mmCIF file of C-alpha atoms in Angstrom:
data_model
loop_
_atom_site.group_PDB
_atom_site.id
_atom_site.type_symbol
_atom_site.label_atom_id
_atom_site.label_comp_id
_atom_site.label_asym_id
_atom_site.label_seq_id
_atom_site.Cartn_x
_atom_site.Cartn_y
_atom_site.Cartn_z
ATOM 1 C CA MET O 19 26.204 30.522 -89.998
ATOM 2 C CA LYS O 20 25.870 33.838 -88.035
ATOM 3 C CA PHE O 21 24.404 33.774 -84.272
ATOM 4 C CA PHE O 22 23.169 37.233 -83.268
ATOM 5 C CA ILE O 23 21.398 37.970 -80.284
ATOM 6 C CA ASP O 24 17.864 39.166 -80.511
ATOM 7 C CA THR O 25 17.577 41.515 -77.345
ATOM 8 C CA ALA O 26 18.347 45.043 -75.953
ATOM 9 C CA ASN O 27 19.419 43.872 -72.659
ATOM 10 C CA LEU O 28 23.689 45.473 -72.478
ATOM 11 C CA ALA O 29 24.064 42.239 -70.021
ATOM 12 C CA GLU O 30 23.165 39.333 -72.008
ATOM 13 C CA ILE O 31 24.554 40.975 -75.271
ATOM 14 C CA GLN O 32 27.854 40.972 -73.064
ATOM 15 C CA GLU O 33 27.633 37.509 -71.873
ATOM 16 C CA ALA O 34 26.701 36.049 -75.537
ATOM 17 C CA TYR O 35 30.096 38.076 -76.812
ATOM 18 C CA ASP O 36 32.568 36.684 -73.708
ATOM 19 C CA LEU O 37 31.175 33.458 -74.816
ATOM 20 C CA GLY O 38 33.082 34.402 -78.343
ATOM 21 C CA VAL O 39 30.276 33.126 -80.955
ATOM 22 C CA LEU O 40 28.081 36.259 -81.101
ATOM 23 C CA ASP O 41 28.164 37.731 -84.614
ATOM 24 C CA GLY O 42 25.518 40.888 -84.062
ATOM 25 C CA VAL O 43 22.400 41.875 -82.452
ATOM 26 C CA THR O 44 18.759 42.517 -83.342
ATOM 27 C CA THR O 45 16.277 44.897 -81.770
ATOM 28 C CA ASN O 46 13.068 46.336 -81.971
ATOM 29 C CA PRO O 47 11.346 48.855 -80.460
ATOM 30 C CA SER O 48 9.478 46.054 -78.007
ATOM 31 C CA LEU O 49 12.514 44.702 -77.185
ATOM 32 C CA MET O 50 13.803 48.569 -76.429
ATOM 33 C CA ALA O 51 10.511 48.798 -74.289
ATOM 34 C CA LYS O 52 11.091 46.079 -72.549
ATOM 35 C CA GLU O 53 14.283 47.368 -71.106
ATOM 36 C CA GLY O 54 12.953 50.608 -70.248
ATOM 37 C CA ILE O 55 14.246 52.610 -72.942
ATOM 38 C CA SER O 56 12.028 55.737 -74.071
ATOM 39 C CA GLY O 57 12.352 58.648 -76.297
ATOM 40 C CA ASP O 58 15.157 59.312 -78.716
ATOM 41 C CA GLU O 59 17.461 60.342 -76.897
ATOM 42 C CA GLN O 60 17.883 57.220 -75.130
ATOM 43 C CA VAL O 61 17.106 54.897 -77.635
ATOM 44 C CA ILE O 62 20.203 56.329 -79.664
ATOM 45 C CA ALA O 63 22.106 56.026 -76.395
ATOM 46 C CA HIS O 64 21.391 52.400 -75.766
ATOM 47 C CA TYR O 65 21.811 51.523 -79.900
ATOM 48 C CA LYS O 66 25.432 53.512 -79.193
ATOM 49 C CA ALA O 67 26.313 50.931 -75.844
ATOM 50 C CA ILE O 68 25.108 48.416 -77.711
ATOM 51 C CA CYS O 69 27.670 48.928 -80.949
ATOM 52 C CA ASP O 70 30.391 49.778 -77.592
ATOM 53 C CA ILE O 71 29.995 45.528 -76.813
ATOM 54 C CA VAL O 72 29.717 43.906 -80.141
ATOM 55 C CA ASP O 73 32.123 44.233 -83.494
ATOM 56 C CA ASP O 74 29.848 44.409 -86.046
ATOM 57 C CA LYS O 75 26.128 44.667 -87.468
ATOM 58 C CA VAL O 76 23.513 45.951 -84.758
ATOM 59 C CA SER O 77 20.073 45.968 -86.409
ATOM 60 C CA ALA O 78 18.428 48.960 -85.397
ATOM 61 C CA GLU O 79 14.555 49.654 -86.450
ATOM 62 C CA VAL O 80 13.400 52.959 -87.792
ATOM 63 C CA ILE O 81 9.684 53.440 -86.664
ATOM 64 C CA SER O 82 7.946 55.143 -90.051
ATOM 65 C CA THR O 83 5.742 53.578 -92.554
ATOM 66 C CA ASP O 84 6.129 56.541 -94.880
ATOM 67 C CA PHE O 85 8.886 56.376 -97.288
ATOM 68 C CA GLU O 86 10.142 59.765 -96.329
ATOM 69 C CA GLY O 87 9.896 58.792 -92.385
ATOM 70 C CA MET O 88 12.051 55.800 -93.192
ATOM 71 C CA ILE O 89 14.543 57.473 -95.701
ATOM 72 C CA ARG O 90 15.339 60.040 -92.955
ATOM 73 C CA GLU O 91 15.393 57.851 -89.680
ATOM 74 C CA GLY O 92 17.647 55.170 -91.497
ATOM 75 C CA LYS O 93 20.037 57.899 -92.164
ATOM 76 C CA GLU O 94 19.838 59.534 -89.034
ATOM 77 C CA LEU O 95 20.792 55.489 -87.413
ATOM 78 C CA ALA O 96 23.143 54.749 -89.812
ATOM 79 C CA LYS O 97 24.924 57.942 -88.922
ATOM 80 C CA LEU O 98 25.407 56.577 -85.712
ATOM 81 C CA ASP O 99 27.985 54.013 -86.303
ATOM 82 C CA ASP O 100 29.175 51.825 -88.737
ATOM 83 C CA LYS O 101 27.916 48.755 -87.253
ATOM 84 C CA ILE O 102 24.515 49.732 -87.893
ATOM 85 C CA VAL O 103 21.917 47.747 -89.784
ATOM 86 C CA VAL O 104 18.825 49.523 -90.149
ATOM 87 C CA LYS O 105 15.640 47.648 -90.208
ATOM 88 C CA ILE O 106 12.899 48.221 -92.358
ATOM 89 C CA PRO O 107 9.187 46.488 -92.352
ATOM 90 C CA MET O 108 8.014 44.589 -95.412
ATOM 91 C CA ILE O 109 5.661 46.974 -96.392
ATOM 92 C CA LYS O 110 5.443 48.820 -99.722
ATOM 93 C CA GLU O 111 7.466 52.172 -98.390
ATOM 94 C CA GLY O 112 9.757 49.832 -97.356
ATOM 95 C CA VAL O 113 10.409 48.171 -100.122
ATOM 96 C CA LYS O 114 10.902 51.532 -101.647
ATOM 97 C CA ALA O 115 13.137 52.565 -98.639
ATOM 98 C CA ILE O 116 15.841 49.197 -99.125
ATOM 99 C CA LYS O 117 15.830 50.348 -102.688
ATOM 100 C CA TYR O 118 16.892 53.830 -101.210
ATOM 101 C CA LEU O 119 19.227 52.962 -98.762
ATOM 102 C CA HIS O 120 20.939 50.239 -100.797
ATOM 103 C CA SER O 121 21.779 52.478 -103.537
ATOM 104 C CA GLU O 122 23.587 55.041 -100.535
ATOM 105 C CA GLY O 123 25.603 52.138 -99.318
ATOM 106 C CA ILE O 124 23.408 51.833 -96.088
ATOM 107 C CA ARG O 125 22.774 48.001 -95.291
ATOM 108 C CA THR O 126 19.330 47.494 -94.285
ATOM 109 C CA ASN O 127 17.708 44.081 -92.358
ATOM 110 C CA CYS O 128 13.955 43.750 -93.914
ATOM 111 C CA THR O 129 11.856 42.611 -91.291
ATOM 112 C CA LEU O 130 8.148 41.180 -90.632
ATOM 113 C CA ILE O 131 8.659 38.593 -93.403
ATOM 114 C CA PHE O 132 6.410 35.782 -93.684
ATOM 115 C CA SER O 133 6.271 34.590 -97.437
ATOM 116 C CA ALA O 134 8.583 33.633 -99.867
ATOM 117 C CA GLY O 135 7.094 36.027 -102.128
ATOM 118 C CA GLN O 136 8.022 39.127 -99.533
ATOM 119 C CA ALA O 137 12.193 38.443 -98.916
ATOM 120 C CA LEU O 138 11.872 37.895 -102.775
ATOM 121 C CA LEU O 139 10.942 41.213 -103.343
ATOM 122 C CA ALA O 140 13.003 42.086 -100.302
ATOM 123 C CA ALA O 141 16.211 40.329 -101.959
ATOM 124 C CA LYS O 142 15.540 42.509 -105.774
ATOM 125 C CA ALA O 143 15.221 45.919 -103.750
ATOM 126 C CA GLY O 144 18.771 45.031 -102.479
ATOM 127 C CA ALA O 145 18.291 44.266 -98.753
ATOM 128 C CA THR O 146 21.350 42.943 -96.728
ATOM 129 C CA TYR O 147 19.280 40.640 -94.432
ATOM 130 C CA VAL O 148 15.794 39.154 -94.459
ATOM 131 C CA SER O 149 14.239 37.718 -91.331
ATOM 132 C CA PRO O 150 11.379 35.666 -91.545
ATOM 133 C CA PHE O 151 9.524 35.106 -88.165
ATOM 134 C CA ILE O 152 9.320 31.333 -87.821
ATOM 135 C CA GLY O 153 7.603 31.501 -84.354
ATOM 136 C CA ARG O 154 5.370 33.440 -85.460
ATOM 137 C CA LEU O 155 4.438 31.215 -87.858
ATOM 138 C CA ASP O 156 4.219 28.029 -85.867
ATOM 139 C CA ASP O 157 1.461 30.210 -84.003
ATOM 140 C CA ILE O 158 -0.730 29.862 -86.262
ATOM 141 C CA SER O 159 -0.377 26.286 -87.665
ATOM 142 C CA PHE O 160 2.150 26.726 -90.562
ATOM 143 C CA ASP O 161 5.707 25.837 -90.734
ATOM 144 C CA GLY O 162 8.151 28.329 -90.004
ATOM 145 C CA LEU O 163 11.433 26.600 -90.410
ATOM 146 C CA GLU O 164 9.282 25.176 -94.616
ATOM 147 C CA LEU O 165 9.492 28.961 -94.998
ATOM 148 C CA ILE O 166 13.232 29.281 -94.605
ATOM 149 C CA GLU O 167 14.135 26.545 -96.668
ATOM 150 C CA GLN O 168 12.368 27.858 -98.999
ATOM 151 C CA ILE O 169 13.802 31.693 -99.234
ATOM 152 C CA VAL O 170 17.127 29.505 -99.179
ATOM 153 C CA HIS O 171 16.401 27.873 -102.157
ATOM 154 C CA ILE O 172 15.454 30.692 -103.973
ATOM 155 C CA TYR O 173 17.542 32.941 -103.290
ATOM 156 C CA ARG O 174 20.729 30.022 -104.028
ATOM 157 C CA THR O 175 19.116 29.701 -107.814
ATOM 158 C CA TYR O 176 19.030 33.302 -108.380
ATOM 159 C CA ASP O 177 22.225 34.174 -106.523
ATOM 160 C CA TYR O 178 21.172 36.507 -104.378
ATOM 161 C CA THR O 179 23.365 38.143 -102.341
ATOM 162 C CA THR O 180 20.775 38.765 -99.422
ATOM 163 C CA GLU O 181 21.268 36.578 -96.074
ATOM 164 C CA VAL O 182 18.319 34.291 -94.569
ATOM 165 C CA LEU O 183 18.315 35.895 -90.618
ATOM 166 C CA ALA O 184 15.895 33.317 -89.164
ATOM 167 C CA ALA O 185 14.331 35.519 -86.068
ATOM 168 C CA SER O 186 11.303 34.326 -83.944
ATOM 169 C CA ILE O 187 13.533 31.721 -82.761
ATOM 170 C CA ARG O 188 11.984 29.972 -80.310
ATOM 171 C CA HIS O 189 14.439 27.100 -78.698
ATOM 172 C CA THR O 190 17.296 24.769 -79.669
ATOM 173 C CA MET O 191 15.924 22.816 -81.826
ATOM 174 C CA HIS O 192 14.448 25.763 -84.264
ATOM 175 C CA LEU O 193 18.303 27.095 -84.408
ATOM 176 C CA ILE O 194 20.062 23.596 -85.417
ATOM 177 C CA LYS O 195 16.584 23.451 -88.439
ATOM 178 C CA CYS O 196 17.744 26.434 -89.661
ATOM 179 C CA ALA O 197 21.354 26.192 -89.296
ATOM 180 C CA GLU O 198 20.693 22.598 -91.412
ATOM 181 C CA ILE O 199 18.094 23.959 -93.911
ATOM 182 C CA GLY O 200 20.728 26.670 -94.466
ATOM 183 C CA ALA O 201 20.332 30.158 -92.854
ATOM 184 C CA ASP O 202 22.814 32.838 -93.275
ATOM 185 C CA VAL O 203 21.643 34.263 -89.654
ATOM 186 C CA ALA O 204 20.325 32.906 -86.578
ATOM 187 C CA THR O 205 18.661 35.572 -84.487
ATOM 188 C CA CYS O 206 17.655 34.337 -80.949
ATOM 189 C CA PRO O 207 17.413 35.078 -77.033
ATOM 190 C CA LEU O 208 20.733 34.301 -74.657
ATOM 191 C CA LYS O 209 18.848 31.383 -73.889
ATOM 192 C CA VAL O 210 18.618 29.670 -76.977
ATOM 193 C CA ILE O 211 22.585 30.259 -77.204
ATOM 194 C CA THR O 212 23.402 28.887 -74.464
ATOM 195 C CA GLY O 213 21.161 25.798 -74.996
ATOM 196 C CA LEU O 214 23.330 24.534 -77.262
ATOM 197 C CA LEU O 215 25.625 23.976 -74.737
ATOM 198 C CA ASN O 216 23.699 21.416 -72.214
ATOM 199 C CA HIS O 217 23.572 17.519 -73.104
ATOM 200 C CA PRO O 218 23.239 15.103 -69.886
ATOM 201 C CA LEU O 219 26.407 13.128 -71.373
ATOM 202 C CA THR O 220 28.379 15.746 -71.081
ATOM 203 C CA ASP O 221 27.823 16.784 -67.706
ATOM 204 C CA LYS O 222 27.626 12.803 -66.809
ATOM 205 C CA GLY O 223 31.432 12.734 -68.522
ATOM 206 C CA LEU O 224 32.888 15.585 -66.766
ATOM 207 C CA ALA O 225 31.351 14.319 -63.250
ATOM 208 C CA GLN O 226 32.859 11.095 -63.887
ATOM 209 C CA PHE O 227 36.434 12.504 -65.417
ATOM 210 C CA LEU O 228 36.639 15.266 -62.176
ATOM 211 C CA ALA O 229 35.550 11.744 -59.647
ATOM 212 C CA ASP O 230 38.016 9.705 -61.564
ATOM 213 C CA HIS O 231 40.986 12.731 -61.042
ATOM 214 C CA ALA O 232 40.202 12.846 -57.419
ATOM 215 C CA LYS O 233 40.203 8.971 -56.621
ATOM 216 C CA ALA O 234 43.527 8.591 -58.427
ATOM 217 C CA ALA O 235 44.838 11.795 -56.471
ATOM 218 C CA GLY O 236 44.245 10.274 -53.455
ATOM 219 C CA LYS O 237 41.215 12.844 -52.100
#
């Protein structure tokens, strides 16, 4: 399973990368705004800064919602760095744009997926990744993990190469369950990734080891 970090914060991206488990980054206009990044020049410079940290797979989202606009932005983003994956919304014009960009050899991430039907369309159009938002589905009393399981089953049945990128992950159990179900990728905040480190028995065991060592050493 690949781990992506869902942020535009350079320090968090660097920390996740230094941990040695980071496979990519997902961003969106909301995350950029959270970091105070605005205007085309700042956004482009920030994407480049992210690409300088990680090895590959930086999802950069288009703003346009029309076919021509998404193609224009998608090509511009792809030119920034070979690591860029163009993030396209799940709308009719977006599916068309995914098909076109795929034909041009440009990787895409179809975002705002909330149904298996949407995921099926994206895969048929040639999306590299689809991003089902499980936390947002949970918010409206729908089982987001059930959707991940459904999409994984469909893709494996028909041998689609599109990878399932579980998004809107809120906590470590979301992440673990996605791994059990077979999601190819999970994108989440840094605290969810580092949360996997924690277990009270680990802390207790380490404290005991250190105490025993100190006692044996006469300290």
